[in-house]
Amino acid sequence: MSSIVSEASEMADELVKIRRDLHQIPEFGLDLPKTQQYVLSKIEHLGEITLGKRLSSIVLLIDSGKPGPTVILRSDMDALAVNEETNLEYSSTNGFMHACGHDLHMASAIGAAKLLSNQKDQWSGKVSIWFQPGEEGHGGADIMIEEGALEIGGNAVASYGLHVFSSMPLGIFAGRAGALMASASGVVVTVKGQGGHGSMPWLAKDPIIAAVAMISSLQGFITQKLSPLKPVIINVGWVKAGDESTTNVIPEAASFGATIRTFSDESLDQVKALLPQYLESIAATHDVQVSHRFNPASSVVNNNPENFELSKRAVVEEFGEERFLEMEEPITGGEDFSSILKKVPGNFIFLGACPAGSDYETAPTNHSTQAVFDDSVVADGAAWLATMALTHLGD
Ligand SMILES: [Zn+2]
């Protein structure tokens, strides 16, 4: 075992406690005051702190005092608006849940900060550790970039981050060069018709019938307008129309929202260019009006091949070959670490956290109210993050 892995494992109990403390105070979106306060209490003394203005972000800059480049390590901080149903003794009770494991990411990043700070005399340059709110579709990474987080420390040469999964084998690091995760965005479509009496539909312009026609032709849109060699997912997540207390009214409007996943920014541009016309042609058939709004997108998570190789080598050398899984295909989930990767080359890696004794193939997945993460991986996550910084910062 290398020194950094053994030093991290000595911290394991402390890091698990940090993770469980954070698990009990989950917060949603961009404003995470309790989480920010807690993280600060663990890292304040380790370097220079910069807090976000429009969000509760923290950047910790650890300066070795010797000249050299800056490496960015990033953890997200936000939870989801779901009610925890794990029955764990440290379950959250406030209606939010760290169901995506960002509490483990924070604990690993705090661990990496401690490891790097303890060894400050053995490396040159700076490490900029980001704690980022609003990863779950709130554009947190972009806001941190707008507020100047990339400039802290200057001369950033590489960026790294990790993500745990409750349904991936425990302790396995997984990744690939190039596209690792999809671009994620969404569209909200509103159909305006003309309401009326449910007994006389021919006198109204029914927006429900038009919205249903649009929803059921979305897969036809993909087949007819987009190349099958560039996969696109469009999946409707909600539909709204009428009022459940009445059945004899044709409403004025109907709306629905869908998530859109692609594996290149060009594919997303194509969807944005072609989908509105397609919906309009269906609206015309039904004599209704349609409007749409695309939500802000996170780009494809694109791992730089060189940084991927360095990451893979770090896992093999520090933990052993059997701990690394090279993925053949990207996954359809999205991540706004992509915004950082667009500015600074780097690598995002997955870390399996399926509880010991559970079957990863049937374990509840991230975002489930029953997702359970084995936090024994937190120390390894810390060791990997610290190793990636040291890879660039020499000695
Ligand atoms: Zn996540």
Short mmCIF file of C-alpha atoms and ligand atoms in Angstrom, two decimals:
data_model
loop_
_atom_site.label_atom_id
_atom_site.label_comp_id
_atom_site.label_asym_id
_atom_site.label_seq_id
_atom_site.Cartn_x
_atom_site.Cartn_y
_atom_site.Cartn_z
CA MET A 1 0.00 0.00 0.00
CA SER A 2 1.39 3.37 -0.95
CA SER A 3 1.88 5.97 1.73
CA ILE A 4 -1.00 8.10 0.55
CA VAL A 5 -3.47 5.20 0.54
CA SER A 6 -2.38 4.08 4.00
CA GLU A 7 -2.47 7.63 5.34
CA ALA A 8 -6.00 8.00 3.92
CA SER A 9 -7.12 4.72 5.49
CA GLU A 10 -5.89 5.98 8.87
CA MET A 11 -8.35 8.85 8.41
CA ALA A 12 -11.19 6.52 7.38
CA ASP A 13 -13.19 6.73 10.64
CA GLU A 14 -12.96 10.50 10.73
CA LEU A 15 -14.04 10.78 7.07
CA VAL A 16 -16.96 8.38 7.56
CA LYS A 17 -18.13 10.51 10.47
CA ILE A 18 -17.91 13.63 8.28
CA ARG A 19 -19.95 11.89 5.59
CA ARG A 20 -22.64 10.78 8.07
CA ASP A 21 -22.84 14.24 9.65
CA LEU A 22 -23.36 15.74 6.18
CA HIS A 23 -25.90 13.05 5.35
CA GLN A 24 -28.13 14.35 8.14
CA ILE A 25 -28.18 17.97 6.92
CA PRO A 26 -28.98 17.63 3.20
CA GLU A 27 -29.83 20.89 1.39
CA PHE A 28 -31.20 21.55 -2.08
CA GLY A 29 -30.05 23.69 -4.99
CA LEU A 30 -27.59 26.58 -4.85
CA ASP A 31 -28.13 27.84 -1.31
CA LEU A 32 -26.67 25.37 1.20
CA PRO A 33 -25.79 27.39 4.31
CA LYS A 34 -25.54 24.51 6.81
CA THR A 35 -23.50 22.36 4.45
CA GLN A 36 -21.17 25.26 3.70
CA GLN A 37 -20.70 25.98 7.41
CA TYR A 38 -19.97 22.34 8.18
CA VAL A 39 -17.42 21.93 5.38
CA LEU A 40 -15.74 25.21 6.35
CA SER A 41 -15.35 24.02 9.93
CA LYS A 42 -13.26 21.09 8.64
CA ILE A 43 -11.02 22.89 6.11
CA GLU A 44 -10.79 26.57 7.09
CA HIS A 45 -7.34 26.20 8.62
CA LEU A 46 -5.88 24.36 5.61
CA GLY A 47 -5.53 27.26 3.17
CA GLU A 48 -7.08 30.32 1.61
CA ILE A 49 -10.90 30.26 1.41
CA THR A 50 -13.05 31.94 -1.25
CA LEU A 51 -16.82 31.81 -0.82
CA GLY A 52 -19.35 32.12 -3.65
CA LYS A 53 -21.65 35.12 -3.94
CA ARG A 54 -24.71 33.75 -5.75
CA LEU A 55 -24.29 30.25 -4.32
CA SER A 56 -22.84 28.61 -1.19
CA SER A 57 -19.67 27.45 -2.88
CA ILE A 58 -16.26 27.15 -1.25
CA VAL A 59 -12.88 27.14 -2.95
CA LEU A 60 -9.99 26.06 -0.74
CA LEU A 61 -6.59 26.98 -2.16
CA ILE A 62 -3.70 25.02 -0.69
CA ASP A 63 -0.43 26.67 -1.63
CA SER A 64 2.79 24.70 -1.23
CA GLY A 65 4.72 27.97 -1.23
CA LYS A 66 6.83 26.66 -4.12
CA PRO A 67 6.27 27.67 -7.76
CA GLY A 68 4.24 25.32 -9.95
CA PRO A 69 0.88 24.86 -11.64
CA THR A 70 -2.55 24.59 -10.05
CA VAL A 71 -4.67 21.42 -10.04
CA ILE A 72 -8.44 21.59 -9.49
CA LEU A 73 -10.22 18.92 -7.44
CA ARG A 74 -13.99 19.24 -7.36
CA SER A 75 -16.77 17.89 -5.14
CA ASP A 76 -20.44 18.71 -5.49
CA MET A 77 -22.51 19.49 -2.36
CA ASP A 78 -26.25 19.42 -3.06
CA ALA A 79 -28.94 16.88 -2.21
CA LEU A 80 -32.24 15.91 -3.85
CA ALA A 81 -35.81 16.75 -2.90
CA VAL A 82 -36.77 13.18 -2.01
CA ASN A 83 -37.80 11.62 1.30
CA GLU A 84 -35.22 9.15 2.55
CA GLU A 85 -36.49 5.59 3.07
CA THR A 86 -33.27 3.74 3.93
CA ASN A 87 -33.91 3.27 7.67
CA LEU A 88 -30.23 4.00 8.30
CA GLU A 89 -29.52 5.32 11.77
CA TYR A 90 -28.10 8.51 10.24
CA SER A 91 -31.02 9.00 7.81
CA SER A 92 -32.05 12.51 6.93
CA THR A 93 -35.40 13.66 8.33
CA ASN A 94 -35.82 17.06 6.68
CA GLY A 95 -37.48 15.99 3.40
CA PHE A 96 -34.25 16.13 1.39
CA MET A 97 -31.77 13.32 0.87
CA HIS A 98 -28.19 12.87 -0.25
CA ALA A 99 -29.51 10.24 -2.66
CA CYS A 100 -26.74 10.91 -5.19
CA GLY A 101 -23.86 10.46 -2.77
CA HIS A 102 -22.58 14.04 -2.85
CA ASP A 103 -22.05 13.70 0.92
CA LEU A 104 -19.43 11.02 0.16
CA HIS A 105 -17.81 13.31 -2.43
CA MET A 106 -17.47 16.11 0.14
CA ALA A 107 -15.95 13.75 2.69
CA SER A 108 -13.43 12.50 0.09
CA ALA A 109 -12.52 16.04 -0.95
CA ILE A 110 -12.05 17.06 2.69
CA GLY A 111 -9.83 13.97 3.10
CA ALA A 112 -7.80 14.93 0.02
CA ALA A 113 -7.38 18.45 1.42
CA LYS A 114 -5.99 17.04 4.66
CA LEU A 115 -3.66 14.60 2.88
CA LEU A 116 -2.26 17.28 0.58
CA SER A 117 -1.89 19.79 3.35
CA ASN A 118 -0.04 17.28 5.57
CA GLN A 119 2.46 16.66 2.74
CA LYS A 120 2.83 20.26 1.62
CA ASP A 121 6.62 20.16 1.86
CA GLN A 122 6.72 17.29 -0.65
CA TRP A 123 5.08 18.97 -3.65
CA SER A 124 5.21 22.23 -5.62
CA GLY A 125 2.38 24.42 -6.89
CA LYS A 126 -1.19 24.82 -5.69
CA VAL A 127 -4.32 22.73 -5.29
CA SER A 128 -7.69 24.39 -5.69
CA ILE A 129 -10.44 22.30 -4.07
CA TRP A 130 -13.97 23.20 -5.14
CA PHE A 131 -17.09 22.49 -3.11
CA GLN A 132 -19.88 23.14 -5.60
CA PRO A 133 -23.60 23.50 -4.87
CA GLY A 134 -26.34 23.04 -7.45
CA GLU A 135 -25.03 20.09 -9.47
CA GLU A 136 -28.49 18.52 -9.84
CA GLY A 137 -29.66 20.70 -12.73
CA HIS A 138 -29.10 24.11 -11.11
CA GLY A 139 -26.01 25.14 -13.11
CA GLY A 140 -23.72 25.41 -10.05
CA ALA A 141 -20.47 24.76 -11.94
CA ASP A 142 -21.24 27.49 -14.49
CA ILE A 143 -21.97 30.02 -11.74
CA MET A 144 -18.69 29.20 -9.96
CA ILE A 145 -16.87 29.67 -13.27
CA GLU A 146 -18.67 33.00 -13.87
CA GLU A 147 -17.65 34.12 -10.38
CA GLY A 148 -13.99 33.46 -11.19
CA ALA A 149 -13.29 30.13 -9.46
CA LEU A 150 -11.06 29.00 -12.35
CA GLU A 151 -8.75 31.97 -11.82
CA ILE A 152 -8.12 31.17 -8.13
CA GLY A 153 -4.49 30.07 -7.91
CA GLY A 154 -3.96 30.79 -11.63
CA ASN A 155 -2.42 28.47 -14.22
CA ALA A 156 -4.83 25.52 -13.75
CA VAL A 157 -3.42 22.60 -15.74
CA ALA A 158 -5.75 19.74 -14.79
CA SER A 159 -9.10 19.04 -13.11
CA TYR A 160 -10.43 15.92 -11.43
CA GLY A 161 -13.64 14.77 -9.84
CA LEU A 162 -15.33 11.54 -8.85
CA HIS A 163 -18.84 10.15 -8.50
CA VAL A 164 -20.02 7.28 -6.32
CA PHE A 165 -22.73 4.86 -7.41
CA SER A 166 -24.86 2.76 -5.06
CA SER A 167 -25.36 0.13 -7.79
CA MET A 168 -21.73 -0.33 -8.85
CA PRO A 169 -19.46 -2.99 -7.32
CA LEU A 170 -17.87 -1.78 -4.09
CA GLY A 171 -14.44 -0.19 -4.48
CA ILE A 172 -14.26 -0.39 -8.28
CA PHE A 173 -13.02 2.71 -10.08
CA ALA A 174 -14.52 2.92 -13.58
CA GLY A 175 -14.04 5.28 -16.48
CA ARG A 176 -13.18 5.84 -20.11
CA ALA A 177 -11.42 8.32 -22.36
CA GLY A 178 -13.66 10.71 -24.30
CA ALA A 179 -17.41 10.85 -23.65
CA LEU A 180 -18.19 9.42 -20.19
CA MET A 181 -21.60 10.97 -19.53
CA ALA A 182 -24.33 12.48 -21.70
CA SER A 183 -25.29 16.08 -22.12
CA ALA A 184 -28.45 16.68 -20.10
CA SER A 185 -31.06 19.28 -20.76
CA GLY A 186 -34.81 19.52 -20.95
CA VAL A 187 -37.68 21.01 -22.83
CA VAL A 188 -41.02 22.30 -21.54
CA VAL A 189 -43.82 22.36 -24.13
CA THR A 190 -47.08 24.26 -23.70
CA VAL A 191 -50.09 23.72 -25.98
CA LYS A 192 -52.81 26.37 -26.07
CA GLY A 193 -56.16 25.39 -27.48
CA GLN A 194 -59.65 26.58 -26.81
CA GLY A 195 -61.51 25.19 -23.83
CA GLY A 196 -65.11 24.13 -23.87
CA HIS A 197 -67.73 21.66 -22.70
CA GLY A 198 -66.65 18.05 -22.61
CA SER A 199 -69.90 17.03 -24.21
CA MET A 200 -69.21 19.12 -27.33
CA PRO A 201 -65.56 18.57 -28.28
CA TRP A 202 -66.17 19.60 -31.91
CA LEU A 203 -66.82 23.16 -30.74
CA ALA A 204 -63.50 23.37 -28.83
CA LYS A 205 -59.79 22.98 -29.74
CA ASP A 206 -58.65 20.29 -27.37
CA PRO A 207 -55.05 20.88 -26.18
CA ILE A 208 -54.92 17.44 -24.50
CA ILE A 209 -55.38 15.55 -27.78
CA ALA A 210 -52.67 17.70 -29.40
CA ALA A 211 -50.25 17.24 -26.47
CA VAL A 212 -50.82 13.47 -26.51
CA ALA A 213 -50.09 13.44 -30.26
CA MET A 214 -46.86 15.35 -29.64
CA ILE A 215 -45.74 13.06 -26.83
CA SER A 216 -46.46 9.92 -28.82
CA SER A 217 -44.57 11.22 -31.85
CA LEU A 218 -41.37 12.15 -29.98
CA GLN A 219 -39.82 8.76 -30.76
CA GLY A 220 -40.88 9.21 -34.40
CA PHE A 221 -39.11 12.57 -34.38
CA ILE A 222 -35.90 10.86 -33.24
CA THR A 223 -36.18 8.18 -35.94
CA GLN A 224 -37.16 10.48 -38.78
CA LYS A 225 -35.02 13.53 -38.08
CA LEU A 226 -31.88 12.31 -36.32
CA SER A 227 -29.13 9.86 -37.24
CA PRO A 228 -29.35 6.52 -35.38
CA LEU A 229 -25.54 6.61 -35.19
CA LYS A 230 -25.72 9.59 -32.82
CA PRO A 231 -28.03 8.43 -30.03
CA VAL A 232 -30.54 10.83 -28.52
CA ILE A 233 -32.94 10.17 -25.63
CA ILE A 234 -36.07 12.28 -25.19
CA ASN A 235 -38.19 11.13 -22.28
CA VAL A 236 -41.30 12.81 -20.90
CA GLY A 237 -41.19 13.24 -17.11
CA TRP A 238 -44.46 15.09 -16.48
CA VAL A 239 -47.76 15.98 -18.16
CA LYS A 240 -50.27 18.54 -16.94
CA ALA A 241 -53.76 19.38 -18.17
CA GLY A 242 -57.20 19.93 -16.76
CA ASP A 243 -58.29 19.42 -13.20
CA GLU A 244 -58.78 16.04 -11.57
CA SER A 245 -61.99 17.19 -9.90
CA THR A 246 -63.82 17.46 -13.19
CA THR A 247 -64.24 15.34 -16.32
CA ASN A 248 -66.63 17.41 -18.39
CA VAL A 249 -64.37 20.37 -19.17
CA ILE A 250 -61.97 20.71 -22.06
CA PRO A 251 -59.11 22.83 -20.66
CA GLU A 252 -57.52 25.84 -22.36
CA ALA A 253 -53.99 24.49 -22.18
CA ALA A 254 -51.88 21.38 -21.68
CA SER A 255 -48.15 21.10 -21.04
CA PHE A 256 -45.41 18.52 -20.64
CA GLY A 257 -41.72 18.39 -19.85
CA ALA A 258 -39.06 16.01 -21.17
CA THR A 259 -35.40 15.36 -20.46
CA ILE A 260 -33.03 15.31 -23.44
CA ARG A 261 -29.77 13.34 -23.43
CA THR A 262 -27.17 13.35 -26.22
CA PHE A 263 -23.53 12.32 -26.57
CA SER A 264 -22.31 15.36 -28.45
CA ASP A 265 -23.11 19.05 -28.23
CA GLU A 266 -23.87 18.97 -32.00
CA SER A 267 -26.65 16.41 -31.46
CA LEU A 268 -28.24 18.66 -28.85
CA ASP A 269 -28.01 21.64 -31.22
CA GLN A 270 -29.79 19.54 -33.84
CA VAL A 271 -32.61 18.65 -31.45
CA LYS A 272 -32.99 22.32 -30.54
CA ALA A 273 -33.13 23.31 -34.20
CA LEU A 274 -35.54 20.62 -35.42
CA LEU A 275 -37.89 19.77 -32.55
CA PRO A 276 -39.79 23.10 -32.49
CA GLN A 277 -40.77 22.79 -36.18
CA TYR A 278 -41.85 19.22 -35.64
CA LEU A 279 -44.10 20.19 -32.73
CA GLU A 280 -45.49 23.09 -34.70
CA SER A 281 -46.53 20.82 -37.57
CA ILE A 282 -48.49 18.66 -35.10
CA ALA A 283 -50.03 21.77 -33.53
CA ALA A 284 -51.15 22.95 -36.98
CA THR A 285 -52.89 19.62 -37.60
CA HIS A 286 -54.86 20.10 -34.38
CA ASP A 287 -55.46 23.82 -34.89
CA VAL A 288 -53.77 24.76 -31.59
CA GLN A 289 -50.78 26.94 -30.65
CA VAL A 290 -47.54 25.48 -29.25
CA SER A 291 -44.66 27.16 -27.44
CA HIS A 292 -41.53 25.66 -25.97
CA ARG A 293 -38.63 26.46 -23.65
CA PHE A 294 -35.33 24.58 -23.53
CA ASN A 295 -33.75 24.40 -20.06
CA PRO A 296 -30.04 25.14 -19.63
CA ALA A 297 -27.95 22.13 -20.62
CA SER A 298 -24.93 20.49 -19.09
CA SER A 299 -22.50 19.40 -21.81
CA VAL A 300 -21.14 15.94 -22.48
CA VAL A 301 -18.57 14.95 -19.83
CA ASN A 302 -15.51 14.57 -22.04
CA ASN A 303 -12.48 13.01 -20.40
CA ASN A 304 -9.19 14.13 -21.86
CA PRO A 305 -7.35 10.96 -23.03
CA GLU A 306 -4.07 11.90 -21.30
CA ASN A 307 -5.73 12.72 -17.98
CA PHE A 308 -7.76 9.53 -18.28
CA GLU A 309 -4.55 7.49 -18.68
CA LEU A 310 -3.01 9.21 -15.65
CA SER A 311 -6.15 8.46 -13.63
CA LYS A 312 -6.19 4.84 -14.66
CA ARG A 313 -2.51 4.46 -13.85
CA ALA A 314 -3.08 6.02 -10.42
CA VAL A 315 -5.78 3.44 -9.62
CA VAL A 316 -3.67 0.53 -10.87
CA GLU A 317 -0.56 1.65 -9.00
CA GLU A 318 -2.22 2.77 -5.77
CA PHE A 319 -4.99 0.17 -5.43
CA GLY A 320 -4.21 -2.65 -7.90
CA GLU A 321 -5.26 -3.59 -11.40
CA GLU A 322 -8.36 -5.45 -10.26
CA ARG A 323 -9.80 -2.21 -8.93
CA PHE A 324 -10.06 -0.55 -12.36
CA LEU A 325 -12.80 -1.13 -14.91
CA GLU A 326 -12.47 0.42 -18.35
CA MET A 327 -15.97 1.19 -19.63
CA GLU A 328 -16.81 0.43 -23.25
CA GLU A 329 -19.66 2.91 -23.41
CA PRO A 330 -20.64 6.18 -21.77
CA ILE A 331 -23.65 6.35 -19.46
CA THR A 332 -26.78 8.39 -20.12
CA GLY A 333 -26.60 10.35 -16.86
CA GLY A 334 -25.39 13.96 -16.92
CA GLU A 335 -22.93 15.99 -14.77
CA ASP A 336 -21.97 19.63 -14.79
CA PHE A 337 -18.32 18.81 -14.12
CA SER A 338 -18.42 18.96 -17.93
CA SER A 339 -18.34 22.77 -17.67
CA ILE A 340 -15.00 22.60 -15.84
CA LEU A 341 -13.63 20.01 -18.29
CA LYS A 342 -14.41 22.38 -21.16
CA LYS A 343 -12.05 24.95 -19.65
CA VAL A 344 -9.38 22.76 -18.02
CA PRO A 345 -8.55 19.26 -19.31
CA GLY A 346 -9.11 16.53 -16.78
CA ASN A 347 -10.86 13.33 -15.89
CA PHE A 348 -14.03 12.32 -14.07
CA ILE A 349 -14.11 8.84 -12.55
CA PHE A 350 -16.80 6.60 -11.06
CA LEU A 351 -16.37 4.81 -7.76
CA GLY A 352 -18.54 1.83 -6.86
CA ALA A 353 -20.22 2.11 -3.45
CA CYS A 354 -22.75 -0.73 -3.44
CA PRO A 355 -23.05 -1.84 0.20
CA ALA A 356 -20.99 -4.89 1.11
CA GLY A 357 -23.28 -7.93 1.01
CA SER A 358 -25.75 -6.39 -1.45
CA ASP A 359 -26.10 -7.37 -5.11
CA TYR A 360 -25.05 -4.39 -7.22
CA GLU A 361 -27.31 -5.53 -10.06
CA THR A 362 -30.45 -5.15 -7.97
CA ALA A 363 -29.38 -2.51 -5.42
CA PRO A 364 -31.46 0.71 -5.49
CA THR A 365 -29.73 3.19 -7.80
CA ASN A 366 -28.59 6.76 -7.15
CA HIS A 367 -31.57 9.13 -6.73
CA SER A 368 -33.74 6.36 -5.27
CA THR A 369 -35.25 7.04 -1.83
CA GLN A 370 -33.71 3.69 -0.85
CA ALA A 371 -30.22 4.22 -2.26
CA VAL A 372 -27.56 3.15 0.24
CA PHE A 373 -23.88 4.00 -0.27
CA ASP A 374 -21.09 2.10 1.43
CA ASP A 375 -18.99 4.88 2.89
CA SER A 376 -15.95 2.67 3.38
CA VAL A 377 -14.94 3.97 -0.10
CA VAL A 378 -14.59 7.56 1.12
CA ALA A 379 -10.95 7.16 2.17
CA ASP A 380 -10.03 5.62 -1.19
CA GLY A 381 -11.77 8.51 -2.94
CA ALA A 382 -9.66 10.92 -0.88
CA ALA A 383 -6.47 9.04 -1.74
CA TRP A 384 -7.32 9.03 -5.46
CA LEU A 385 -8.07 12.78 -5.53
CA ALA A 386 -4.85 13.60 -3.67
CA THR A 387 -2.85 11.29 -5.94
CA MET A 388 -4.22 13.00 -9.05
CA ALA A 389 -3.10 16.39 -7.73
CA LEU A 390 0.37 15.04 -6.89
CA THR A 391 0.65 13.50 -10.39
CA HIS A 392 0.94 17.05 -11.75
CA LEU A 393 2.68 18.75 -8.86
CA GLY A 394 5.85 16.68 -8.74
CA ASP A 395 8.05 16.85 -5.69
ZN ZN B 1 -24.71 13.26 -8.55
#
